[in-house]
Short mmCIF file of C-alpha atoms in Angstrom, two decimals:
data_model
loop_
_atom_site.label_atom_id
_atom_site.label_comp_id
_atom_site.label_asym_id
_atom_site.label_seq_id
_atom_site.Cartn_x
_atom_site.Cartn_y
_atom_site.Cartn_z
CA MET A 154 -153.57 38.03 -149.93
CA ASP A 155 -152.20 41.35 -151.42
CA ASN A 156 -149.31 42.70 -149.36
CA SER A 157 -148.33 45.29 -151.96
CA GLN A 158 -149.39 48.24 -149.98
CA ASN A 159 -147.06 47.47 -147.19
CA ILE A 160 -143.78 47.15 -149.51
CA PRO A 161 -142.24 50.75 -150.21
CA SER A 162 -141.19 51.13 -154.05
CA ILE A 163 -137.43 51.17 -154.51
CA SER A 164 -137.72 54.91 -155.45
CA GLN A 165 -139.02 55.40 -151.83
CA ARG A 166 -136.25 53.36 -150.40
CA LYS A 167 -133.56 55.45 -151.81
CA LEU A 168 -135.02 58.86 -150.94
CA PRO A 169 -133.35 59.54 -147.61
CA THR A 170 -130.07 58.30 -148.89
CA VAL A 171 -130.15 61.36 -151.76
CA LEU A 172 -131.25 63.77 -149.28
CA LEU A 173 -128.17 62.92 -147.11
CA ILE A 174 -125.77 63.11 -150.05
CA ILE A 175 -127.31 66.61 -150.92
CA PHE A 176 -127.08 67.75 -147.25
CA PHE A 177 -123.40 66.83 -147.05
CA SER A 178 -122.57 68.16 -150.32
CA THR A 179 -124.10 71.52 -149.37
CA ILE A 180 -122.02 71.55 -146.21
CA PHE A 181 -118.90 70.76 -147.88
CA LEU A 182 -119.52 73.44 -150.51
CA VAL A 183 -120.14 76.09 -147.86
CA ILE A 184 -116.83 74.91 -146.08
CA GLY A 185 -114.76 75.14 -149.30
CA VAL A 186 -116.04 78.70 -150.14
CA ALA A 187 -115.28 79.94 -146.65
CA LEU A 188 -111.91 78.24 -146.77
CA GLY A 189 -111.09 79.63 -150.06
CA ARG A 190 -112.14 83.07 -148.89
CA PHE A 191 -109.81 82.82 -145.82
CA LEU A 192 -106.72 81.47 -147.77
CA PHE A 193 -107.00 83.86 -150.53
CA SER A 194 -108.03 87.08 -148.65
CA PRO A 195 -105.47 89.87 -148.88
CA THR A 196 -105.20 89.92 -145.10
CA SER A 197 -104.76 86.23 -144.79
CA PRO A 198 -101.23 85.00 -143.55
CA ALA A 199 -100.96 82.89 -146.60
CA SER A 200 -101.30 85.96 -148.79
CA VAL A 201 -99.09 88.10 -146.32
CA SER A 202 -96.30 85.58 -146.36
CA ALA A 203 -96.52 85.54 -150.18
CA VAL A 204 -95.47 89.02 -150.67
CA PRO A 205 -91.57 89.57 -150.04
CA THR A 206 -90.65 91.54 -147.31
CA PRO A 207 -87.86 94.52 -148.28
CA VAL A 208 -84.75 93.97 -146.86
CA VAL A 209 -83.32 97.21 -145.33
CA SER A 210 -79.37 97.41 -145.16
CA VAL A 211 -78.11 98.73 -141.99
CA PRO A 212 -74.49 99.82 -141.77
CA SER A 213 -72.66 98.16 -139.47
CA THR A 214 -70.87 101.17 -137.96
CA ILE A 215 -72.23 104.58 -137.57
CA PRO A 216 -69.52 107.26 -138.30
CA THR A 217 -69.17 109.68 -135.43
CA VAL A 218 -68.35 113.41 -135.94
CA ASP A 219 -65.28 114.71 -133.71
CA PRO A 220 -66.68 117.74 -132.01
CA THR A 221 -63.26 119.15 -131.48
CA ALA A 222 -62.05 118.82 -135.24
CA ASN A 223 -62.47 122.56 -136.22
CA TRP A 224 -61.15 123.92 -132.88
CA LYS A 225 -58.24 126.04 -132.51
CA THR A 226 -55.04 124.99 -130.97
CA TYR A 227 -53.41 126.48 -127.95
CA LYS A 228 -49.62 125.81 -127.74
CA ASN A 229 -47.37 126.56 -124.77
CA GLU A 230 -43.74 125.91 -125.08
CA ILE A 231 -42.76 126.57 -121.43
CA GLY A 232 -44.83 123.44 -120.60
CA ASN A 233 -44.32 121.75 -123.79
CA PHE A 234 -48.00 120.91 -124.49
CA GLU A 235 -50.94 122.01 -126.53
CA ILE A 236 -54.58 121.75 -126.15
CA LYS A 237 -57.56 122.62 -128.35
CA LEU A 238 -60.27 125.05 -127.55
CA PRO A 239 -63.77 126.27 -129.02
CA ALA A 240 -63.88 129.14 -131.40
CA GLU A 241 -65.16 131.51 -128.61
CA TRP A 242 -62.69 130.66 -125.92
CA THR A 243 -59.48 132.65 -125.25
CA ALA A 244 -56.21 131.90 -123.51
CA SER A 245 -54.56 134.60 -121.11
CA GLU A 246 -51.00 133.83 -119.64
CA SER A 247 -49.93 135.03 -116.33
CA THR A 248 -46.37 136.32 -115.69
CA GLN A 249 -43.79 133.71 -114.12
CA ILE A 250 -44.45 133.70 -110.38
CA THR A 251 -41.61 131.74 -108.44
CA ASP A 252 -42.32 128.05 -109.48
CA ILE A 253 -45.97 128.48 -110.80
CA TYR A 254 -46.89 129.64 -114.21
CA GLU A 255 -50.72 129.79 -115.05
CA ILE A 256 -52.69 130.09 -118.05
CA LYS A 257 -56.44 130.89 -117.94
CA LEU A 258 -58.79 129.35 -120.73
CA SER A 259 -62.48 130.92 -120.67
CA SER A 260 -65.21 131.33 -122.68
CA THR A 261 -66.54 134.67 -123.95
CA GLU A 262 -69.97 133.38 -123.84
CA LYS A 263 -72.41 135.86 -122.09
CA ARG A 264 -74.93 133.30 -120.95
CA TRP A 265 -76.60 135.39 -118.26
CA GLU A 266 -77.82 138.12 -120.83
CA GLY A 267 -81.51 138.46 -121.10
CA LYS A 268 -81.99 136.01 -118.27
CA SER A 269 -83.22 136.53 -114.70
CA MET A 270 -80.74 137.43 -112.22
CA GLN A 271 -82.60 135.16 -109.57
CA LEU A 272 -81.71 132.36 -112.04
CA THR A 273 -78.42 133.08 -112.74
CA LYS A 274 -77.18 134.68 -109.43
CA GLY A 275 -73.83 132.89 -108.63
CA TYR A 276 -73.54 131.64 -111.93
CA GLN A 277 -72.63 134.71 -114.10
CA VAL A 278 -69.15 133.72 -114.64
CA PRO A 279 -68.82 131.66 -118.03
CA PRO A 280 -66.83 128.33 -117.92
CA ASN A 281 -63.14 128.46 -117.57
CA ILE A 282 -60.17 126.29 -117.18
CA ARG A 283 -56.97 126.98 -115.24
CA ILE A 284 -53.74 125.36 -116.48
CA THR A 285 -50.90 125.39 -114.22
CA ILE A 286 -47.32 124.60 -115.01
CA LEU A 287 -45.23 123.30 -111.61
CA ASN A 288 -41.68 122.75 -111.49
CA ASN A 289 -40.84 119.57 -110.31
CA PRO A 290 -37.13 119.38 -109.89
CA GLN A 291 -36.94 115.92 -108.48
CA ASN A 292 -39.15 114.31 -110.88
CA LEU A 293 -41.41 113.05 -108.20
CA THR A 294 -44.46 111.15 -109.13
CA VAL A 295 -47.86 113.15 -109.06
CA LYS A 296 -48.64 111.48 -105.72
CA GLU A 297 -45.50 112.23 -104.29
CA PHE A 298 -45.52 115.82 -105.67
CA ILE A 299 -48.99 116.73 -104.17
CA ASN A 300 -48.21 115.09 -100.77
CA ALA A 301 -45.08 117.01 -100.68
CA GLU A 302 -46.93 120.39 -101.40
CA TYR A 303 -49.72 119.30 -99.09
CA GLN A 304 -47.31 118.89 -96.22
CA LYS A 305 -45.30 122.29 -96.97
CA ARG A 306 -48.67 124.12 -96.98
CA VAL A 307 -49.74 122.62 -93.54
CA GLU A 308 -46.21 123.54 -92.09
CA GLU A 309 -46.64 126.87 -93.42
CA SER A 310 -50.18 127.39 -91.69
CA LYS A 311 -48.80 126.26 -88.54
CA LYS A 312 -45.84 128.74 -88.86
CA ASN A 313 -48.26 131.61 -89.76
CA ASN A 314 -51.09 130.60 -87.58
CA THR A 315 -53.42 130.40 -90.62
CA ALA A 316 -56.10 127.96 -91.72
CA PRO A 317 -54.42 124.69 -93.08
CA PRO A 318 -54.98 123.45 -96.50
CA VAL A 319 -58.41 122.15 -97.12
CA ALA A 320 -57.68 118.53 -98.41
CA ASN A 321 -54.68 116.32 -99.74
CA LEU A 322 -55.94 115.94 -103.28
CA ALA A 323 -53.59 113.00 -103.52
CA GLU A 324 -56.00 111.03 -101.06
CA SER A 325 -59.10 112.26 -102.21
CA LYS A 326 -61.65 109.14 -102.54
CA ASN A 327 -62.15 110.20 -106.21
CA ALA A 328 -58.23 110.21 -106.87
CA LYS A 329 -57.28 107.85 -109.77
CA GLU A 330 -54.81 107.24 -112.28
CA VAL A 331 -56.08 108.12 -116.07
CA ILE A 332 -54.96 108.00 -119.49
CA ILE A 333 -56.19 110.95 -121.72
CA ASN A 334 -55.54 111.05 -125.22
CA GLY A 335 -52.76 108.59 -124.67
CA THR A 336 -50.96 110.65 -121.82
CA SER A 337 -50.89 109.14 -118.37
CA GLY A 338 -52.32 111.45 -115.92
CA PHE A 339 -53.82 111.73 -112.15
CA ALA A 340 -57.39 112.74 -111.60
CA SER A 341 -58.63 114.13 -108.56
CA THR A 342 -61.78 116.50 -107.28
CA PHE A 343 -61.76 119.06 -104.47
CA PHE A 344 -64.52 120.95 -102.39
CA GLY A 345 -63.86 123.66 -99.90
CA GLY A 346 -64.97 126.99 -98.94
CA ASP A 347 -66.42 128.50 -102.04
CA ARG A 348 -64.54 126.45 -104.46
CA ALA A 349 -65.04 122.84 -106.08
CA GLY A 350 -63.94 121.61 -109.11
CA TYR A 351 -62.05 118.78 -110.95
CA VAL A 352 -58.28 118.48 -111.75
CA VAL A 353 -56.11 116.37 -113.62
CA TYR A 354 -52.34 116.22 -113.32
CA PHE A 355 -49.95 115.43 -116.36
CA PRO A 356 -46.23 114.57 -115.26
CA ASN A 357 -43.59 115.65 -117.68
CA THR A 358 -40.49 113.85 -116.88
CA THR A 359 -38.60 115.34 -119.69
CA ASN A 360 -38.56 118.86 -118.67
CA LYS A 361 -39.15 118.21 -115.11
CA LYS A 362 -42.51 119.64 -114.85
CA ILE A 363 -46.12 118.96 -113.94
CA ILE A 364 -48.96 120.46 -115.57
CA SER A 365 -52.55 120.55 -113.92
CA VAL A 366 -55.62 121.29 -115.66
CA THR A 367 -58.51 122.43 -113.36
CA PHE A 368 -62.29 122.91 -114.11
CA ASP A 369 -63.66 125.26 -111.31
CA TYR A 370 -67.26 125.54 -110.61
CA SER A 371 -69.13 127.17 -107.75
CA ASN A 372 -71.80 124.78 -107.35
CA PRO A 373 -72.82 121.24 -109.03
CA ASN A 374 -76.42 122.79 -108.78
CA ASN A 375 -75.26 125.33 -111.57
CA PRO A 376 -77.92 125.11 -114.21
CA TRP A 377 -75.15 124.81 -116.74
CA HIS A 378 -73.11 122.37 -114.81
CA ASP A 379 -73.56 119.09 -116.86
CA GLN A 380 -73.07 121.10 -120.12
CA ASP A 381 -69.65 122.73 -118.70
CA PHE A 382 -68.26 119.47 -117.49
CA LYS A 383 -69.14 117.70 -120.74
CA LEU A 384 -67.28 120.54 -122.59
CA TYR A 385 -64.21 120.36 -120.21
CA ASN A 386 -63.90 116.55 -120.96
CA GLN A 387 -63.89 117.50 -124.53
CA ILE A 388 -61.32 120.10 -124.19
CA LEU A 389 -59.08 117.75 -121.78
CA SER A 390 -59.27 115.24 -124.25
CA THR A 391 -57.09 116.95 -126.71
CA PHE A 392 -54.22 117.75 -124.24
CA LYS A 393 -51.06 116.38 -125.23
CA PHE A 394 -47.18 117.06 -124.65
CA THR A 395 -45.23 118.39 -127.78
CA GLU A 396 -41.72 118.00 -126.57
CA LYS A 397 -41.65 114.35 -127.38
CA GLU A 398 -42.10 115.12 -130.91
CA SER A 399 -39.65 118.36 -130.51
CA ILE A 400 -36.75 116.01 -128.87
CA GLY A 401 -37.41 113.02 -131.27
CA GLU A 402 -36.88 115.46 -134.31
CA ALA A 403 -33.89 117.17 -132.56
CA LYS A 404 -32.41 113.41 -131.78
CA GLN A 405 -33.02 112.60 -135.52
CA ALA A 406 -31.32 115.79 -136.86
CA LEU A 407 -28.38 114.92 -134.75
CA ILE A 408 -28.07 111.52 -136.09
CA THR A 409 -28.55 112.73 -139.62
CA TYR A 410 -25.97 115.42 -139.09
CA PHE A 411 -23.30 112.61 -138.47
CA ASP A 412 -24.54 110.32 -141.04
CA LEU A 413 -24.13 113.06 -143.83
CA LEU A 414 -20.55 113.62 -142.59
CA ASN A 415 -19.63 110.21 -142.44
CA GLU A 416 -21.04 109.68 -145.83
CA GLY A 417 -19.17 112.70 -147.33
CA LYS A 418 -22.41 114.75 -147.96
CA TYR A 419 -20.74 117.99 -146.73
CA SER A 420 -23.01 120.21 -148.41
CA GLU A 421 -26.21 118.75 -146.84
CA ALA A 422 -24.55 118.58 -143.44
CA VAL A 423 -24.03 122.32 -143.45
CA ARG A 424 -27.93 122.69 -142.95
CA TYR A 425 -27.53 121.00 -139.37
CA HIS A 426 -24.19 122.61 -138.57
CA GLY A 427 -24.65 125.23 -135.64
CA SER A 428 -21.37 125.29 -133.81
CA GLY A 429 -20.00 128.22 -136.08
CA TYR A 430 -17.12 127.79 -138.42
CA LYS A 431 -14.53 129.94 -136.87
CA TYR A 432 -12.83 127.04 -135.13
CA LEU A 433 -12.64 125.11 -138.56
CA ILE A 434 -11.38 128.24 -140.34
CA ASP A 435 -8.58 128.71 -137.48
CA TRP A 436 -7.46 124.88 -138.19
CA ASN A 437 -7.64 125.21 -141.73
CA ALA A 438 -6.34 128.41 -142.78
CA ASP A 439 -5.83 127.41 -146.47
CA ILE A 440 -9.65 126.81 -147.05
CA PRO A 441 -11.73 129.42 -148.26
CA LYS A 442 -13.74 130.68 -145.25
CA GLU A 443 -16.97 131.18 -147.22
CA ASP A 444 -16.87 127.50 -148.33
CA TYR A 445 -18.73 125.84 -145.33
CA ALA A 446 -18.80 122.37 -147.14
CA LEU A 447 -15.11 122.28 -147.85
CA LEU A 448 -14.31 123.40 -144.35
CA LEU A 449 -16.27 120.47 -143.09
CA GLU A 450 -14.60 117.97 -145.21
CA THR A 451 -11.11 119.02 -144.66
CA SER A 452 -11.71 119.23 -140.83
CA CYS A 453 -13.34 115.90 -140.89
CA LYS A 454 -10.21 114.41 -142.64
CA ARG A 455 -7.51 116.51 -140.64
CA GLN A 456 -8.74 117.15 -137.07
CA VAL A 457 -12.08 115.85 -136.18
CA LYS A 458 -13.85 112.51 -136.13
CA CYS A 459 -16.99 112.34 -138.16
CA TYR A 460 -18.31 108.86 -137.17
CA LYS A 461 -22.06 107.84 -137.11
CA VAL A 462 -23.82 107.76 -133.90
CA LEU A 463 -23.81 104.28 -132.33
CA LYS A 464 -26.09 104.86 -129.39
CA ILE A 465 -27.80 107.89 -127.52
CA THR A 466 -27.64 106.94 -123.82
CA LYS A 467 -29.25 110.16 -122.52
CA GLU A 468 -31.67 112.62 -123.79
CA GLU A 469 -33.25 115.82 -121.99
CA ALA A 470 -35.20 118.80 -123.09
CA ALA A 471 -32.85 121.79 -121.49
CA SER A 472 -35.92 124.23 -122.54
CA PRO A 473 -38.73 124.22 -124.84
CA ARG A 474 -36.03 124.93 -127.94
CA GLU A 475 -32.84 123.29 -126.52
CA PHE A 476 -32.14 119.37 -126.12
CA LYS A 477 -29.29 117.68 -124.68
CA PHE A 478 -28.20 114.28 -125.73
CA LEU A 479 -25.20 111.77 -124.25
CA VAL A 480 -23.97 110.15 -127.66
CA GLN A 481 -21.90 106.94 -128.34
CA PHE A 482 -20.20 106.79 -131.72
CA GLN A 483 -18.82 103.76 -133.66
CA ASN A 484 -15.98 103.30 -135.56
CA ASN A 485 -16.10 102.65 -139.14
CA ASP A 486 -15.75 98.77 -138.45
CA GLY A 487 -18.83 99.28 -136.04
CA SER A 488 -16.88 99.20 -132.57
CA LEU A 489 -17.21 101.48 -130.00
CA PHE A 490 -15.30 105.01 -130.54
CA LYS A 491 -12.98 105.83 -127.53
CA ARG A 492 -10.85 108.94 -127.39
CA GLY A 493 -7.74 108.43 -125.21
CA PRO A 494 -5.54 110.85 -123.44
CA CYS A 495 -4.11 113.87 -125.42
CA CYS A 496 -1.08 115.72 -125.60
CA GLY A 497 1.25 113.51 -123.29
CA ALA A 498 -1.24 113.08 -120.38
CA THR A 499 -2.01 109.87 -118.82
CA GLU A 500 -5.28 107.94 -118.63
CA ALA A 501 -5.37 108.81 -114.98
CA GLU A 502 -5.00 112.65 -115.88
CA MET A 503 -7.21 112.24 -118.88
CA PRO A 504 -9.47 109.12 -118.71
CA ILE A 505 -10.60 107.47 -121.86
CA GLN A 506 -14.00 108.94 -123.07
CA THR A 507 -16.42 107.16 -124.86
CA GLU A 508 -19.78 109.42 -124.39
CA PHE A 509 -19.76 112.86 -125.41
CA GLU A 510 -22.57 115.67 -124.68
CA PHE A 511 -24.32 117.52 -127.70
CA LEU A 512 -26.62 120.31 -127.70
CA VAL A 513 -29.32 120.66 -130.34
CA LYS A 514 -31.30 123.75 -130.74
CA LYS A 515 -34.46 124.52 -132.56
CA ILE A 516 -33.61 127.81 -134.58
CA ASN A 517 -36.34 129.37 -136.79
CA GLY A 518 -38.03 125.78 -137.43
CA ASP A 519 -34.66 124.04 -138.05
CA TYR A 520 -32.63 121.77 -135.56
CA LYS A 521 -28.99 122.85 -135.47
CA ILE A 522 -26.28 120.80 -133.62
CA MET A 523 -24.30 123.66 -131.58
CA THR A 524 -21.75 121.49 -130.14
CA GLN A 525 -18.12 121.52 -131.76
CA LEU A 526 -17.09 118.25 -133.43
CA ILE A 527 -14.99 115.79 -131.59
CA TYR A 528 -11.43 117.11 -131.97
CA VAL A 529 -8.67 114.22 -131.93
CA PRO A 530 -5.06 115.37 -132.54
#
């Protein structure tokens, strides 16, 4: 029996396997091509990550420009202060009225020109600042001073049957202690009638005055309010007292004067000598009156004590150009100098003195010691 027709040949048995191999090879090829295009495409993540990202260096701090750097400086010797102003601003000083002295700082800007009067009605006045110098003989704190002034006005209104003051600025809900440009102050706001504004008080205990810096505005809805208030704060930020610098310079001049005398540098001491030479000439008639250095030298050796300053126990600005100091001197061994009774007097009649008052005056930019040297017979 012939069964050869029912048995497939070897080639027939391998055909399905070959087809499977071809099929899967084709699939793998297609996938490989697609994957290659994806990975090496210019927009693929792999290719993007391969391109180095440029590093931009950002400065850690951005320099700020001081808007007041080129402003002009207004100085006032009565209040011993200075403040900076924009170029278009002016300062006009009033005459002294009782215990108040005023300076008006104002802009020359004509902001309403060419604009509708309906828009600018009530706002034509350019921004202005009032600086008031108030005498404070008792050296009260700002709050004490404001309270005292308020009570005084209340009493005056009762006496004269007039309207009482609108508000006590010391008790305003916005009142607070502030520090501006290193200077301690007291800030408040006021509203009343047709006036409103901001005010900062600066106490000056050295010359017993209080300086108030006020920004008035008619209405917070003023279209220039925010702009003007920003400018006010910029101007206010430049306020500073100057007598601290002056009194420090005067004190240093006093110390230097006695240092030079004690060290025998009489020619240099002449620069600071301001008490005149007549009394030195009277004491030393044998010395040429025009030889100031020799007059000082002779007097230090014959009549006066030219010791160095040990301590200044009190200092005061008597005026913008005059400064008073209470001084202790030291003997050459460093001990406290004491001047005893003179000319047969007892200690009860002429107590021992250890502190001496000296006046220093600023004349043409130089500090002169105006008090005579300490006479010891």
